[in-house]
JSON list of C-alpha atoms in Angstrom, two decimals:
[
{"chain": "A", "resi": 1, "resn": "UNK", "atom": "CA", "xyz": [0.00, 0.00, 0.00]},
{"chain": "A", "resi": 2, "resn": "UNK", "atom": "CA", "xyz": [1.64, 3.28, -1.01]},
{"chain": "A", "resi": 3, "resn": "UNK", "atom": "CA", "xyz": [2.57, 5.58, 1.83]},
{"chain": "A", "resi": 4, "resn": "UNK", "atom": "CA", "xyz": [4.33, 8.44, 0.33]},
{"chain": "A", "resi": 5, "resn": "UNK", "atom": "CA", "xyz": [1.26, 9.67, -2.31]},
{"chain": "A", "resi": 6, "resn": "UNK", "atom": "CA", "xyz": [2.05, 12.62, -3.75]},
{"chain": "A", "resi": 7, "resn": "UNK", "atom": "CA", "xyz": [5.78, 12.85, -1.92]},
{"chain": "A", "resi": 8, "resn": "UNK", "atom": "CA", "xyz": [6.95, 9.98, -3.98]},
{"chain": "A", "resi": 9, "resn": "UNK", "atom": "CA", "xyz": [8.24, 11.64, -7.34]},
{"chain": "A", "resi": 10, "resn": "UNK", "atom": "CA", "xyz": [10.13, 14.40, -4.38]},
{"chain": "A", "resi": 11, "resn": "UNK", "atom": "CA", "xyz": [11.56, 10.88, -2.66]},
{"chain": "A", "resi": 12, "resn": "UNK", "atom": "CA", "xyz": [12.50, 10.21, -6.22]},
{"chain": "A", "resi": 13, "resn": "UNK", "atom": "CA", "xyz": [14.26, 13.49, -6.91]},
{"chain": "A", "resi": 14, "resn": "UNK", "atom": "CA", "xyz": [15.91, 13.77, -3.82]},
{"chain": "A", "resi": 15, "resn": "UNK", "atom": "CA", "xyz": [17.53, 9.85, -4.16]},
{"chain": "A", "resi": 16, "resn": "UNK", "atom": "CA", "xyz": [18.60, 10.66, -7.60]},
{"chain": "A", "resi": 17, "resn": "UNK", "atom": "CA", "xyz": [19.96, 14.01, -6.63]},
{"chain": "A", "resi": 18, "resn": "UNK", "atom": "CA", "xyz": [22.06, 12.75, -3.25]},
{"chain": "A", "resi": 19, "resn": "UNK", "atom": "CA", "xyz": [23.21, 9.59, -5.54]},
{"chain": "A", "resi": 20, "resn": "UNK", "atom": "CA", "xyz": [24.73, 11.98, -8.11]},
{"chain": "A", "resi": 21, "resn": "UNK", "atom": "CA", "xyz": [26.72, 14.36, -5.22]},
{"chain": "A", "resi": 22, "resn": "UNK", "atom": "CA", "xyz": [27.49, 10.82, -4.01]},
{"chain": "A", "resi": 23, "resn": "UNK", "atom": "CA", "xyz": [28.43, 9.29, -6.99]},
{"chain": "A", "resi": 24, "resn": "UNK", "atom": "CA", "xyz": [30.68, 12.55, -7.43]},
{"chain": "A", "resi": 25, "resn": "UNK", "atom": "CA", "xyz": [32.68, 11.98, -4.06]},
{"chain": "A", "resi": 26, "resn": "UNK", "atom": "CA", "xyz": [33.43, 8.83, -5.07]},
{"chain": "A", "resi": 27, "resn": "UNK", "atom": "CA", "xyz": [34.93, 9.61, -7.96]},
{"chain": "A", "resi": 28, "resn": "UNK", "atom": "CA", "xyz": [37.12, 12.54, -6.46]},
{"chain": "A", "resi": 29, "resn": "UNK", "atom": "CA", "xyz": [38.21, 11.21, -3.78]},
{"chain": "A", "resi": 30, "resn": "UNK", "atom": "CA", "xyz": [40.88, 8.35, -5.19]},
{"chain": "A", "resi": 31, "resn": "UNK", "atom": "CA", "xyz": [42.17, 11.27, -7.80]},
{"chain": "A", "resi": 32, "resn": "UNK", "atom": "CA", "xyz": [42.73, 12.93, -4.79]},
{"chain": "A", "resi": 33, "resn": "UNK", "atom": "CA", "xyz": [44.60, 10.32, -3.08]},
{"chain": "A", "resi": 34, "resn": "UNK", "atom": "CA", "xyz": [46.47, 9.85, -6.32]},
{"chain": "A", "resi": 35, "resn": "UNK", "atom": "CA", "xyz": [47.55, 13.70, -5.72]},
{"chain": "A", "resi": 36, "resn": "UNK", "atom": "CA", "xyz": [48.21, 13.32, -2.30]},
{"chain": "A", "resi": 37, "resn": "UNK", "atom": "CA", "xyz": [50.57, 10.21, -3.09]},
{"chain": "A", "resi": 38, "resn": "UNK", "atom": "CA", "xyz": [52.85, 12.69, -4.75]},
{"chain": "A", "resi": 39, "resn": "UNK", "atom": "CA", "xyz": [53.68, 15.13, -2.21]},
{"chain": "A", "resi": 40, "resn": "UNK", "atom": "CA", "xyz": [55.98, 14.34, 1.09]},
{"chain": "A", "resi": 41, "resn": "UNK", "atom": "CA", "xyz": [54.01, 13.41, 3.98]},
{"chain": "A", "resi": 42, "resn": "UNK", "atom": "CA", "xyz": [54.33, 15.98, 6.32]},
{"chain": "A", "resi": 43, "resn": "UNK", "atom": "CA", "xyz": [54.16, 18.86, 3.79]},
{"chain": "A", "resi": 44, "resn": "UNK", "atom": "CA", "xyz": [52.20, 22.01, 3.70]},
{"chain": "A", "resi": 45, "resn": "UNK", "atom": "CA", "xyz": [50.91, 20.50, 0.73]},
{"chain": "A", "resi": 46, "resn": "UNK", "atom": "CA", "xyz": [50.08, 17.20, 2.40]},
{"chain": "A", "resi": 47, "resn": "UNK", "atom": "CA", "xyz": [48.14, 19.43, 5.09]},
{"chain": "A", "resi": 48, "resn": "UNK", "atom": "CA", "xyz": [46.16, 20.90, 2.17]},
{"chain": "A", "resi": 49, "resn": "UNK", "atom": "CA", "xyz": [45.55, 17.31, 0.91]},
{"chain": "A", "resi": 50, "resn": "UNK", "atom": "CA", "xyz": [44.58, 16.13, 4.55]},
{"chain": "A", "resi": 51, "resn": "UNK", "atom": "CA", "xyz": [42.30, 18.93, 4.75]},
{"chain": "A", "resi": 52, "resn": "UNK", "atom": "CA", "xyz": [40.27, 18.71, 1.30]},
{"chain": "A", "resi": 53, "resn": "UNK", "atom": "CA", "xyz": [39.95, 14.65, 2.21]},
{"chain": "A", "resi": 54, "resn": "UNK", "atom": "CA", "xyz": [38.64, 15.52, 5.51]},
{"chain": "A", "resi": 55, "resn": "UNK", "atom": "CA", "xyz": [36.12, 18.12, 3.93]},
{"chain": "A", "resi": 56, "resn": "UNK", "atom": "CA", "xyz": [35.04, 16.18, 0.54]},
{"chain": "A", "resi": 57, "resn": "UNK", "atom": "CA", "xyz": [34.35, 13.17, 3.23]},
{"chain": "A", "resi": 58, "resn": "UNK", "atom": "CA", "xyz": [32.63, 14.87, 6.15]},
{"chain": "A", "resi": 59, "resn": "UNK", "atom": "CA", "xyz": [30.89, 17.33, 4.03]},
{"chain": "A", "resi": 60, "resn": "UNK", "atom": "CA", "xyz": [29.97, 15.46, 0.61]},
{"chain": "A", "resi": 61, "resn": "UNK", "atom": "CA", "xyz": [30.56, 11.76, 1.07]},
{"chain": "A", "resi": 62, "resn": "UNK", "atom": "CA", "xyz": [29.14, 11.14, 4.54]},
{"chain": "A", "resi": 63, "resn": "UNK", "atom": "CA", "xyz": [25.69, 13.19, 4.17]},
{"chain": "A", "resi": 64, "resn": "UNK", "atom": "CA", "xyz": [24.99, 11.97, 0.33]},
{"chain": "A", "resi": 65, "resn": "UNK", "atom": "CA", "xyz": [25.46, 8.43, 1.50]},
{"chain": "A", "resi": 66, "resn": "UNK", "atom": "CA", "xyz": [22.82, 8.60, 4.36]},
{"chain": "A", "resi": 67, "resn": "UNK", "atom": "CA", "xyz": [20.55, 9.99, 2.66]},
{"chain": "A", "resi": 68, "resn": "UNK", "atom": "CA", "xyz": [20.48, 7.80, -0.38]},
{"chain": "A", "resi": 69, "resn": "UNK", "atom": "CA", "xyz": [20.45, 5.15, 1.78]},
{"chain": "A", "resi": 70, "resn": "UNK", "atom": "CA", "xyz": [17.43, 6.98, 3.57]},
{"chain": "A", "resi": 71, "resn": "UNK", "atom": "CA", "xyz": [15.21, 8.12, 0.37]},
{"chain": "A", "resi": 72, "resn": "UNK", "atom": "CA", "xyz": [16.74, 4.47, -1.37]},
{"chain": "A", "resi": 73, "resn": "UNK", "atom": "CA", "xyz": [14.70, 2.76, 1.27]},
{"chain": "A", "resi": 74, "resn": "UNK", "atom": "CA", "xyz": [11.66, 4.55, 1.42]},
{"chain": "A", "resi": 75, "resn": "UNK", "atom": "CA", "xyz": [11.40, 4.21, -2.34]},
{"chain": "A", "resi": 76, "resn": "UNK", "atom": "CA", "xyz": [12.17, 0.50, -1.15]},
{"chain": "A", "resi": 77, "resn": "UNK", "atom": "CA", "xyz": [9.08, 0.32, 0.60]},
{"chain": "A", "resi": 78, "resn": "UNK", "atom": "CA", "xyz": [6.98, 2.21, -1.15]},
{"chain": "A", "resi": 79, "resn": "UNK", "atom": "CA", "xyz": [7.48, 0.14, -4.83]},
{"chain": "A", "resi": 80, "resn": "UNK", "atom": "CA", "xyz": [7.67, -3.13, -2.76]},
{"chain": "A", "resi": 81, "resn": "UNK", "atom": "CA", "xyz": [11.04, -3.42, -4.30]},
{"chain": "A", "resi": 82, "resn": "UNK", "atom": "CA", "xyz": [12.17, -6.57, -2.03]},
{"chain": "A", "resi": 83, "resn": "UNK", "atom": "CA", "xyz": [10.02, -8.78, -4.45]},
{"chain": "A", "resi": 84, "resn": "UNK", "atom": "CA", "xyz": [11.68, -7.90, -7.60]},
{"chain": "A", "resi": 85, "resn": "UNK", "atom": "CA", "xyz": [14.32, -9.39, -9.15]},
{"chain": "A", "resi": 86, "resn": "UNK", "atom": "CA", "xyz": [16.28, -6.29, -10.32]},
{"chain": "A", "resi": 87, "resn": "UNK", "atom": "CA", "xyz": [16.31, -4.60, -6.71]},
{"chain": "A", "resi": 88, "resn": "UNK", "atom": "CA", "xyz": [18.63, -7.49, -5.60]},
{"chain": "A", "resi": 89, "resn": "UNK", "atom": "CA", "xyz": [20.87, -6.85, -8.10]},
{"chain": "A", "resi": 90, "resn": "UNK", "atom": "CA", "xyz": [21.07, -2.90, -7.39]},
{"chain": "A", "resi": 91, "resn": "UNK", "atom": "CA", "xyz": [20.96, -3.42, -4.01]},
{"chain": "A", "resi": 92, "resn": "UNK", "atom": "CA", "xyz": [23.78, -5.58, -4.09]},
{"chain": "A", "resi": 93, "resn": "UNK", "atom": "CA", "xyz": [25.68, -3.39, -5.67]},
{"chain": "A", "resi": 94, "resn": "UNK", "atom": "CA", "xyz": [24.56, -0.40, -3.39]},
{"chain": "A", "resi": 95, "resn": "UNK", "atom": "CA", "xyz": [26.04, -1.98, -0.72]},
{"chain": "A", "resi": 96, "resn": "UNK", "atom": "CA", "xyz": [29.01, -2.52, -2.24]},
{"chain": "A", "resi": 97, "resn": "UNK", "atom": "CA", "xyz": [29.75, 1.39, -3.07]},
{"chain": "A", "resi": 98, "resn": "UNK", "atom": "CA", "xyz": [28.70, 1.35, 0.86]},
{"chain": "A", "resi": 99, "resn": "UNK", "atom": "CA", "xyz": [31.85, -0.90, 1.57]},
{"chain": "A", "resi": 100, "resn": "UNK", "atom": "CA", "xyz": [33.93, 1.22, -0.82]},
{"chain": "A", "resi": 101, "resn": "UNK", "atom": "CA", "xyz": [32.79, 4.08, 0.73]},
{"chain": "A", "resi": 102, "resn": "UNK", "atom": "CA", "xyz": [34.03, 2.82, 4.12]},
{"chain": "A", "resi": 103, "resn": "UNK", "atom": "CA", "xyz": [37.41, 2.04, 2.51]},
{"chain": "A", "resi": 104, "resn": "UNK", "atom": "CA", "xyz": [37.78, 5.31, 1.09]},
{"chain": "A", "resi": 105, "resn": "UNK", "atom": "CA", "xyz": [37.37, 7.08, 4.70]},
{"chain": "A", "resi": 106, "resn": "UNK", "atom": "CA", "xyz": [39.53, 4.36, 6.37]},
{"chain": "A", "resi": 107, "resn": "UNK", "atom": "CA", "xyz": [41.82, 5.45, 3.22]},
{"chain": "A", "resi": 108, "resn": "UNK", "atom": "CA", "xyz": [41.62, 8.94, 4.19]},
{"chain": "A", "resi": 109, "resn": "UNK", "atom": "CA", "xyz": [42.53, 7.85, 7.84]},
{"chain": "A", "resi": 110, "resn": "UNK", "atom": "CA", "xyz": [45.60, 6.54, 7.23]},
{"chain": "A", "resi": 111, "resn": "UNK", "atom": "CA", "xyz": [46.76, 9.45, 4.60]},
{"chain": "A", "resi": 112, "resn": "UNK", "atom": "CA", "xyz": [46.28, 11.68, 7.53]},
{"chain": "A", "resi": 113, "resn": "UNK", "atom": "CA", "xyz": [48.75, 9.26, 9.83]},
{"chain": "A", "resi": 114, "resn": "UNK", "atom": "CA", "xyz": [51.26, 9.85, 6.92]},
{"chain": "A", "resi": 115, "resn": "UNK", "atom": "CA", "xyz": [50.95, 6.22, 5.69]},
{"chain": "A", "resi": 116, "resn": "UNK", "atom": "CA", "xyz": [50.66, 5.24, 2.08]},
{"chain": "A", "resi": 117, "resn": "UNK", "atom": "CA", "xyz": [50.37, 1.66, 1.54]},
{"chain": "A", "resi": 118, "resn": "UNK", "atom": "CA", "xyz": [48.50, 1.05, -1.86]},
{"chain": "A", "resi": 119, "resn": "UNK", "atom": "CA", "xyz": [50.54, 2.52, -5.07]},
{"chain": "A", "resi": 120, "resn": "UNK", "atom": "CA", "xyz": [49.47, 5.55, -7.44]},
{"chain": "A", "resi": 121, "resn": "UNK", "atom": "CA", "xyz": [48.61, 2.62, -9.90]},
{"chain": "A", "resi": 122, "resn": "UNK", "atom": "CA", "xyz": [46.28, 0.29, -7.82]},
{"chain": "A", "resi": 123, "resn": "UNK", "atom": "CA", "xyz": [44.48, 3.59, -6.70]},
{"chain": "A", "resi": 124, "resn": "UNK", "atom": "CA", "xyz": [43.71, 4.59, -10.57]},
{"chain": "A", "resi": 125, "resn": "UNK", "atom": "CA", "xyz": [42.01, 1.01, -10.88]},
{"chain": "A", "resi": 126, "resn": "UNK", "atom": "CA", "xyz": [39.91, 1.70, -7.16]},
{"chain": "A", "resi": 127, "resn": "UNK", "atom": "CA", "xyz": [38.88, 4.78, -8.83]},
{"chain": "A", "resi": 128, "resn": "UNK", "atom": "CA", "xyz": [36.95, 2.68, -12.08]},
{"chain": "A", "resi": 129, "resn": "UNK", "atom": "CA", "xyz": [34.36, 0.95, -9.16]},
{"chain": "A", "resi": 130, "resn": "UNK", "atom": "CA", "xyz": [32.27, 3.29, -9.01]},
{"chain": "A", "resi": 131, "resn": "UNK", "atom": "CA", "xyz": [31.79, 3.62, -12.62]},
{"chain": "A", "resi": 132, "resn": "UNK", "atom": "CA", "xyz": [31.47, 0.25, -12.82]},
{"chain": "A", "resi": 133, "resn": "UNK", "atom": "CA", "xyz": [28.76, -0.02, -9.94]},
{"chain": "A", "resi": 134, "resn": "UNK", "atom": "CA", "xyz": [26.90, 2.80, -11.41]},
{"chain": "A", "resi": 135, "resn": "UNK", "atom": "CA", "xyz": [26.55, 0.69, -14.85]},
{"chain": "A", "resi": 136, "resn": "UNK", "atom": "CA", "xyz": [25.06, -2.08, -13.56]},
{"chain": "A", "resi": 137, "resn": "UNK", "atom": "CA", "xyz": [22.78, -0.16, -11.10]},
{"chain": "A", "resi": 138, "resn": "UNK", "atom": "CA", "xyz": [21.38, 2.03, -14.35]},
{"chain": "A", "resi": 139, "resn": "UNK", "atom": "CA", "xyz": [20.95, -0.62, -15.97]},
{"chain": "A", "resi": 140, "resn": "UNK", "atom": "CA", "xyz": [19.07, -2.87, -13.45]},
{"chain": "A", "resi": 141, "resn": "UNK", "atom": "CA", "xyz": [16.73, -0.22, -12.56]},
{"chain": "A", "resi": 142, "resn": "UNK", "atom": "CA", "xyz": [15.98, 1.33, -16.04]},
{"chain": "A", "resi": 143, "resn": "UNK", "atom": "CA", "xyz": [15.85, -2.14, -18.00]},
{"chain": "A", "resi": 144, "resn": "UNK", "atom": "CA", "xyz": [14.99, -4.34, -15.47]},
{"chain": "A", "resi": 145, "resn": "UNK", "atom": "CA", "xyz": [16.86, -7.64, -16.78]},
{"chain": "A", "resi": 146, "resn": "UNK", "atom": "CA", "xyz": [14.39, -9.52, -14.18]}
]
């Protein structure tokens, strides 16, 4: 039974709109750690780096994610999305750009402590997830394979 009437196509806009500034974040931040790879630790410049991380992550990635997550589930509900084959597929892929989101601010963690353990080049190939996720989630919920 719908609960959201005429609010639904605003839950709607507001999902897409929070997934796109999300969606955004996650494709900054490894560029930025790519950046940040390149300058001593300790630096002004790593400061600066330290401090846009902090920002893009507290300010960007942290508030998009909750609420997509939050307007995500009341479209959930609302559609009755658990029954349909597609939704599983998005929503496994959801909450995988949830775990990558958790990497990235354990990532940005352990720039701050000055420690760099995953190359310039392995960070460039963490950076095509997203796109990759973001694929498979358009296409599940505009085609709906099954």
């Amino acid at each position: 039974m719908p609960y959201l009437g005429a609010a639904y196509l605003w839950v709607k806009a507001a999902h897409l709109i929070f997934v796109i500034f999300l969606m955004a974040g996650l494709f900054m931040m490894p560029r930025f750690f790519v950046y940040h790879h390149q300058c001593p630790v300790g630096s002004e410049e790593d400061r600066k780096w330290i401090d846009r991380e902090r920002r893009l992550l507290k300010i960007i990635l942290n508030p998009s994610l909750i609420l997509v997550w939050v307007f995500g589930l009341m479209l959930m509900v609302e559609i009755g999305a658990w029954s349909l084959g597609w939704f599983h597929l998005k929503l496994l892929f959801v909450l995988g750009l949830s775990a990558y989101h958790g990497w990235i601010a354990s990532y940005t963690k352990k720039l701050s402590q000055g420690l760099r353990p995953l190359t310039e080049k392995r960070l460039r190939l963490l950076n095509e997830i997203p796109g990759v996720a973001a694929a498979v989630i358009v296409v599940a919920v505009i085609v709906k394979p099954f």
